[in-house]
mmCIF file of C-alpha atoms in Angstrom:
data_model
loop_
_atom_site.group_PDB
_atom_site.id
_atom_site.type_symbol
_atom_site.label_atom_id
_atom_site.label_comp_id
_atom_site.label_asym_id
_atom_site.label_seq_id
_atom_site.Cartn_x
_atom_site.Cartn_y
_atom_site.Cartn_z
ATOM 1 C CA UNK A 1 73.244 4.932 -24.856
ATOM 2 C CA UNK A 2 73.783 1.611 -23.111
ATOM 3 C CA UNK A 3 70.729 0.287 -24.963
ATOM 4 C CA UNK A 4 71.209 0.445 -28.726
ATOM 5 C CA UNK A 5 68.364 1.194 -31.113
ATOM 6 C CA UNK A 6 68.475 1.890 -34.848
ATOM 7 C CA UNK A 7 68.252 5.643 -35.423
ATOM 8 C CA UNK A 8 65.470 5.234 -37.958
ATOM 9 C CA UNK A 9 63.103 2.748 -39.546
ATOM 10 C CA UNK A 10 60.428 3.215 -42.163
ATOM 11 C CA UNK A 11 57.528 1.392 -43.718
ATOM 12 C CA UNK A 12 54.541 1.877 -45.937
ATOM 13 C CA UNK A 13 50.991 2.011 -44.581
ATOM 14 C CA UNK A 14 49.743 -1.462 -43.762
ATOM 15 C CA UNK A 15 53.196 -2.953 -43.472
ATOM 16 C CA UNK A 16 54.918 -4.448 -40.443
ATOM 17 C CA UNK A 17 58.008 -2.875 -38.913
ATOM 18 C CA UNK A 18 60.196 -3.904 -36.026
ATOM 19 C CA UNK A 19 62.464 -1.823 -33.806
ATOM 20 C CA UNK A 20 65.285 -3.549 -31.983
ATOM 21 C CA UNK A 21 66.793 -2.701 -28.621
ATOM 22 C CA UNK A 22 70.139 -4.320 -27.903
ATOM 23 C CA UNK A 23 71.605 -4.410 -24.430
ATOM 24 C CA UNK A 24 74.032 -6.631 -22.581
ATOM 25 C CA UNK A 25 74.339 -9.186 -19.806
ATOM 26 C CA UNK A 26 74.321 -6.262 -17.342
ATOM 27 C CA UNK A 27 70.842 -5.077 -18.218
ATOM 28 C CA UNK A 28 68.368 -6.815 -20.544
ATOM 29 C CA UNK A 29 70.354 -10.046 -20.387
ATOM 30 C CA UNK A 30 70.236 -9.965 -16.589
ATOM 31 C CA UNK A 31 66.515 -10.589 -16.864
ATOM 32 C CA UNK A 32 65.381 -7.009 -16.337
ATOM 33 C CA UNK A 33 62.128 -6.025 -17.963
ATOM 34 C CA UNK A 34 61.978 -3.898 -21.097
ATOM 35 C CA UNK A 35 59.386 -1.162 -21.578
ATOM 36 C CA UNK A 36 58.625 0.804 -24.737
ATOM 37 C CA UNK A 37 57.452 4.402 -25.125
ATOM 38 C CA UNK A 38 56.035 6.310 -28.066
ATOM 39 C CA UNK A 39 56.704 10.015 -28.407
ATOM 40 C CA UNK A 40 54.641 11.814 -31.002
ATOM 41 C CA UNK A 41 56.140 15.063 -32.338
ATOM 42 C CA UNK A 42 56.010 17.829 -29.757
ATOM 43 C CA UNK A 43 54.417 15.717 -27.046
ATOM 44 C CA UNK A 44 55.422 13.840 -23.910
ATOM 45 C CA UNK A 45 56.303 10.135 -24.117
ATOM 46 C CA UNK A 46 53.514 7.605 -23.727
ATOM 47 C CA UNK A 47 53.848 4.078 -22.333
ATOM 48 C CA UNK A 48 53.294 1.605 -25.162
ATOM 49 C CA UNK A 49 54.526 -1.763 -23.858
ATOM 50 C CA UNK A 50 55.494 -2.699 -20.297
ATOM 51 C CA UNK A 51 57.056 -5.817 -18.839
ATOM 52 C CA UNK A 52 58.432 -6.912 -22.223
ATOM 53 C CA UNK A 53 55.120 -7.765 -23.862
ATOM 54 C CA UNK A 54 52.170 -6.186 -22.048
ATOM 55 C CA UNK A 55 49.987 -3.417 -23.440
ATOM 56 C CA UNK A 56 48.395 -0.785 -21.196
ATOM 57 C CA UNK A 57 44.685 -0.371 -21.742
ATOM 58 C CA UNK A 58 43.965 1.696 -24.819
ATOM 59 C CA UNK A 59 47.066 0.661 -26.761
ATOM 60 C CA UNK A 60 46.043 -1.115 -29.988
ATOM 61 C CA UNK A 61 47.040 -4.741 -30.394
ATOM 62 C CA UNK A 62 48.946 -3.703 -33.524
ATOM 63 C CA UNK A 63 51.773 -3.009 -31.077
ATOM 64 C CA UNK A 64 53.613 -5.940 -29.510
ATOM 65 C CA UNK A 65 56.852 -6.514 -27.657
ATOM 66 C CA UNK A 66 59.224 -9.407 -27.218
ATOM 67 C CA UNK A 67 62.478 -10.099 -25.448
ATOM 68 C CA UNK A 68 65.178 -12.709 -25.949
ATOM 69 C CA UNK A 69 68.598 -12.881 -24.390
ATOM 70 C CA UNK A 70 70.195 -9.442 -24.386
ATOM 71 C CA UNK A 71 67.748 -7.887 -26.863
ATOM 72 C CA UNK A 72 64.154 -6.813 -27.161
ATOM 73 C CA UNK A 73 61.942 -5.832 -30.073
ATOM 74 C CA UNK A 74 58.873 -3.734 -30.706
ATOM 75 C CA UNK A 75 56.700 -4.803 -33.620
ATOM 76 C CA UNK A 76 54.059 -2.645 -35.257
ATOM 77 C CA UNK A 77 51.689 -4.288 -37.714
ATOM 78 C CA UNK A 78 49.196 -2.597 -40.032
ATOM 79 C CA UNK A 79 51.288 0.559 -40.023
ATOM 80 C CA UNK A 80 49.305 3.800 -39.958
ATOM 81 C CA UNK A 81 50.285 7.405 -40.613
ATOM 82 C CA UNK A 82 49.549 8.237 -36.962
ATOM 83 C CA UNK A 83 52.280 5.803 -35.867
ATOM 84 C CA UNK A 84 54.948 8.201 -37.126
ATOM 85 C CA UNK A 85 56.846 9.031 -33.945
ATOM 86 C CA UNK A 86 59.987 8.379 -31.920
ATOM 87 C CA UNK A 87 60.120 5.100 -30.026
ATOM 88 C CA UNK A 88 62.267 4.419 -26.968
ATOM 89 C CA UNK A 89 63.079 1.216 -25.142
ATOM 90 C CA UNK A 90 63.832 1.283 -21.411
ATOM 91 C CA UNK A 91 65.335 -1.218 -19.017
ATOM 92 C CA UNK A 92 67.482 -1.319 -15.869
ATOM 93 C CA UNK A 93 70.931 -2.285 -14.689
ATOM 94 C CA UNK A 94 72.011 -4.097 -11.549
ATOM 95 C CA UNK A 95 71.866 -0.910 -9.453
ATOM 96 C CA UNK A 96 68.287 -0.388 -10.718
ATOM 97 C CA UNK A 97 69.435 2.636 -12.691
ATOM 98 C CA UNK A 98 66.881 3.415 -15.389
ATOM 99 C CA UNK A 99 68.353 3.004 -18.881
ATOM 100 C CA UNK A 100 66.860 4.384 -22.080
ATOM 101 C CA UNK A 101 67.719 3.482 -25.626
ATOM 102 C CA UNK A 102 68.768 6.284 -27.928
ATOM 103 C CA UNK A 103 65.409 6.282 -29.680
ATOM 104 C CA UNK A 104 64.203 5.278 -33.136
ATOM 105 C CA UNK A 105 62.392 7.588 -35.520
ATOM 106 C CA UNK A 106 59.645 5.770 -37.396
ATOM 107 C CA UNK A 107 58.697 7.241 -40.762
ATOM 108 C CA UNK A 108 55.516 6.118 -42.484
ATOM 109 C CA UNK A 109 56.171 6.389 -46.203
ATOM 110 C CA UNK B 1 41.889 11.452 -14.610
ATOM 111 C CA UNK B 2 45.607 11.329 -13.826
ATOM 112 C CA UNK B 3 47.299 14.676 -14.383
ATOM 113 C CA UNK B 4 50.890 15.758 -13.897
ATOM 114 C CA UNK B 5 51.724 19.415 -14.431
ATOM 115 C CA UNK B 6 55.324 20.628 -14.264
ATOM 116 C CA UNK B 7 56.385 24.186 -13.608
ATOM 117 C CA UNK B 8 59.445 26.177 -12.608
ATOM 118 C CA UNK B 9 61.513 25.940 -15.759
ATOM 119 C CA UNK B 10 63.211 28.913 -17.321
ATOM 120 C CA UNK B 11 66.500 30.522 -18.259
ATOM 121 C CA UNK B 12 69.283 30.356 -15.687
ATOM 122 C CA UNK B 13 72.984 31.156 -15.822
ATOM 123 C CA UNK B 14 75.637 28.458 -15.429
ATOM 124 C CA UNK B 15 76.201 27.793 -11.752
ATOM 125 C CA UNK B 16 72.702 28.941 -10.885
ATOM 126 C CA UNK B 17 69.812 27.103 -9.263
ATOM 127 C CA UNK B 18 66.248 26.262 -10.159
ATOM 128 C CA UNK B 19 63.456 24.354 -8.460
ATOM 129 C CA UNK B 20 61.036 22.376 -10.573
ATOM 130 C CA UNK B 21 57.602 21.377 -9.330
ATOM 131 C CA UNK B 22 55.167 18.727 -10.510
ATOM 132 C CA UNK B 23 51.565 18.969 -9.340
ATOM 133 C CA UNK B 24 49.829 15.599 -9.302
ATOM 134 C CA UNK B 25 46.098 14.923 -9.331
ATOM 135 C CA UNK B 26 43.650 12.150 -10.112
ATOM 136 C CA UNK B 27 45.392 9.441 -8.088
ATOM 137 C CA UNK B 28 46.658 8.686 -4.576
ATOM 138 C CA UNK B 29 49.993 10.468 -4.817
ATOM 139 C CA UNK B 30 51.589 8.770 -1.813
ATOM 140 C CA UNK B 31 50.979 5.351 -3.334
ATOM 141 C CA UNK B 32 53.227 5.806 -6.334
ATOM 142 C CA UNK B 33 56.932 6.185 -6.939
ATOM 143 C CA UNK B 34 57.927 8.991 -9.278
ATOM 144 C CA UNK B 35 60.710 9.771 -11.739
ATOM 145 C CA UNK B 36 62.175 12.875 -13.277
ATOM 146 C CA UNK B 37 63.273 12.304 -16.883
ATOM 147 C CA UNK B 38 64.845 14.910 -19.149
ATOM 148 C CA UNK B 39 65.247 15.376 -22.868
ATOM 149 C CA UNK B 40 67.853 17.723 -24.317
ATOM 150 C CA UNK B 41 66.774 19.581 -27.471
ATOM 151 C CA UNK B 42 66.652 17.130 -30.371
ATOM 152 C CA UNK B 43 68.001 14.302 -28.217
ATOM 153 C CA UNK B 44 66.680 11.189 -26.504
ATOM 154 C CA UNK B 45 65.279 10.544 -23.061
ATOM 155 C CA UNK B 46 67.559 10.514 -20.027
ATOM 156 C CA UNK B 47 66.503 9.376 -16.579
ATOM 157 C CA UNK B 48 67.386 11.900 -13.846
ATOM 158 C CA UNK B 49 66.031 10.759 -10.490
ATOM 159 C CA UNK B 50 63.658 8.398 -8.668
ATOM 160 C CA UNK B 51 61.747 8.699 -5.398
ATOM 161 C CA UNK B 52 59.593 6.045 -3.760
ATOM 162 C CA UNK B 53 56.068 6.712 -2.552
ATOM 163 C CA UNK B 54 57.131 7.329 1.027
ATOM 164 C CA UNK B 55 60.380 9.085 0.053
ATOM 165 C CA UNK B 56 62.363 6.315 1.737
ATOM 166 C CA UNK B 57 64.267 5.370 -1.418
ATOM 167 C CA UNK B 58 65.909 7.913 -3.686
ATOM 168 C CA UNK B 59 68.237 7.415 -6.649
ATOM 169 C CA UNK B 60 70.052 9.800 -8.969
ATOM 170 C CA UNK B 61 71.725 9.461 -12.343
ATOM 171 C CA UNK B 62 75.483 9.968 -12.145
ATOM 172 C CA UNK B 63 75.512 13.268 -14.128
ATOM 173 C CA UNK B 64 73.308 14.993 -11.525
ATOM 174 C CA UNK B 65 74.433 13.278 -8.329
ATOM 175 C CA UNK B 66 75.454 15.826 -5.722
ATOM 176 C CA UNK B 67 73.822 18.718 -7.595
ATOM 177 C CA UNK B 68 70.127 17.751 -7.832
ATOM 178 C CA UNK B 69 67.748 16.830 -5.004
ATOM 179 C CA UNK B 70 64.402 15.114 -5.488
ATOM 180 C CA UNK B 71 61.648 15.429 -2.900
ATOM 181 C CA UNK B 72 57.895 15.188 -2.564
ATOM 182 C CA UNK B 73 55.208 16.757 -0.381
ATOM 183 C CA UNK B 74 52.338 14.322 0.149
ATOM 184 C CA UNK B 75 50.108 17.001 1.655
ATOM 185 C CA UNK B 76 50.503 19.157 -1.432
ATOM 186 C CA UNK B 77 50.466 16.253 -3.924
ATOM 187 C CA UNK B 78 53.650 17.653 -5.381
ATOM 188 C CA UNK B 79 57.002 16.396 -6.596
ATOM 189 C CA UNK B 80 60.072 18.618 -6.693
ATOM 190 C CA UNK B 81 63.515 18.736 -8.231
ATOM 191 C CA UNK B 82 65.985 21.181 -6.727
ATOM 192 C CA UNK B 83 68.752 21.782 -9.253
ATOM 193 C CA UNK B 84 71.952 23.490 -8.121
ATOM 194 C CA UNK B 85 75.218 24.332 -9.854
ATOM 195 C CA UNK B 86 73.534 24.066 -13.228
ATOM 196 C CA UNK B 87 75.574 23.431 -16.341
ATOM 197 C CA UNK B 88 74.924 23.999 -20.036
ATOM 198 C CA UNK B 89 74.491 20.255 -20.487
ATOM 199 C CA UNK B 90 71.515 20.319 -18.095
ATOM 200 C CA UNK B 91 69.531 22.223 -20.728
ATOM 201 C CA UNK B 92 66.504 20.059 -21.457
ATOM 202 C CA UNK B 93 62.792 19.584 -21.128
ATOM 203 C CA UNK B 94 62.206 18.004 -17.721
ATOM 204 C CA UNK B 95 59.315 15.573 -17.347
ATOM 205 C CA UNK B 96 57.861 14.172 -14.172
ATOM 206 C CA UNK B 97 56.443 10.680 -14.565
ATOM 207 C CA UNK B 98 54.370 8.390 -12.383
ATOM 208 C CA UNK B 99 55.568 4.803 -12.073
ATOM 209 C CA UNK B 100 52.810 2.252 -12.468
ATOM 210 C CA UNK B 101 52.294 -1.425 -13.394
ATOM 211 C CA UNK B 102 55.065 -2.109 -10.905
ATOM 212 C CA UNK B 103 56.498 -5.490 -9.985
ATOM 213 C CA UNK B 104 59.703 -5.883 -7.953
ATOM 214 C CA UNK B 105 62.557 -4.422 -9.970
ATOM 215 C CA UNK B 106 60.371 -3.148 -12.797
ATOM 216 C CA UNK B 107 58.333 0.029 -12.735
ATOM 217 C CA UNK B 108 57.481 1.690 -16.061
ATOM 218 C CA UNK B 109 56.383 5.303 -16.302
ATOM 219 C CA UNK B 110 52.687 5.048 -17.071
ATOM 220 C CA UNK B 111 51.828 8.752 -16.934
ATOM 221 C CA UNK B 112 53.958 11.736 -17.933
ATOM 222 C CA UNK B 113 53.563 15.466 -17.540
ATOM 223 C CA UNK B 114 53.874 17.849 -20.477
ATOM 224 C CA UNK B 115 57.373 18.906 -19.423
ATOM 225 C CA UNK B 116 59.052 22.171 -18.463
ATOM 226 C CA UNK B 117 62.022 23.630 -20.329
ATOM 227 C CA UNK B 118 65.205 24.474 -18.470
ATOM 228 C CA UNK B 119 67.785 26.495 -20.376
ATOM 229 C CA UNK B 120 71.219 27.003 -18.851
ATOM 230 C CA UNK B 121 73.047 29.773 -20.653
ATOM 231 C CA UNK B 122 74.876 33.015 -20.006
#
């Protein structure tokens, strides 16, 4: 994938974890927005963060996003068992092609 | 309530064709751009195609360009993906997704269907 994510991260309940999404000057670094999706096992993806750091209604404020330079990050605080899922970042390139990261599997220990 | 329901998936031989449908409800269909996104078994998400609300702008990912055609029928509140010359690597769950919270150059998928499985195999 053009956007690079760690394959896996883990944390204990209550802890804080971050998931990185690294791009380049052709996508994230070209000032394109980053969105984040959560995919629970066996379900469709769900929008978690849009426009780098905005939460859709209904998404807990335990989830937050940030972007700097050619990278973005998703932070989850107060980790809960129900947060165990795959997380994907998404951005664009200069032709407005939609780019997804390879996904990160979050394990709650 | 926004609902997107895909159908039309199934088993098809290499070189064959399939037409996926996505029935939309709970919102003004013509007012939203739509994407098709696929996910191969055990793999990540891959964008397939985009269509604007009025069908005036269409984009395809390189792997499907020339083989897939996206379209929409406003009267039927439906999105389609015509897939021709299918290959084994097209095997995936195909999701339709509505694009919301849009600003110029940035349109996340705010609602997704449950997906339909396409298997290309002899």
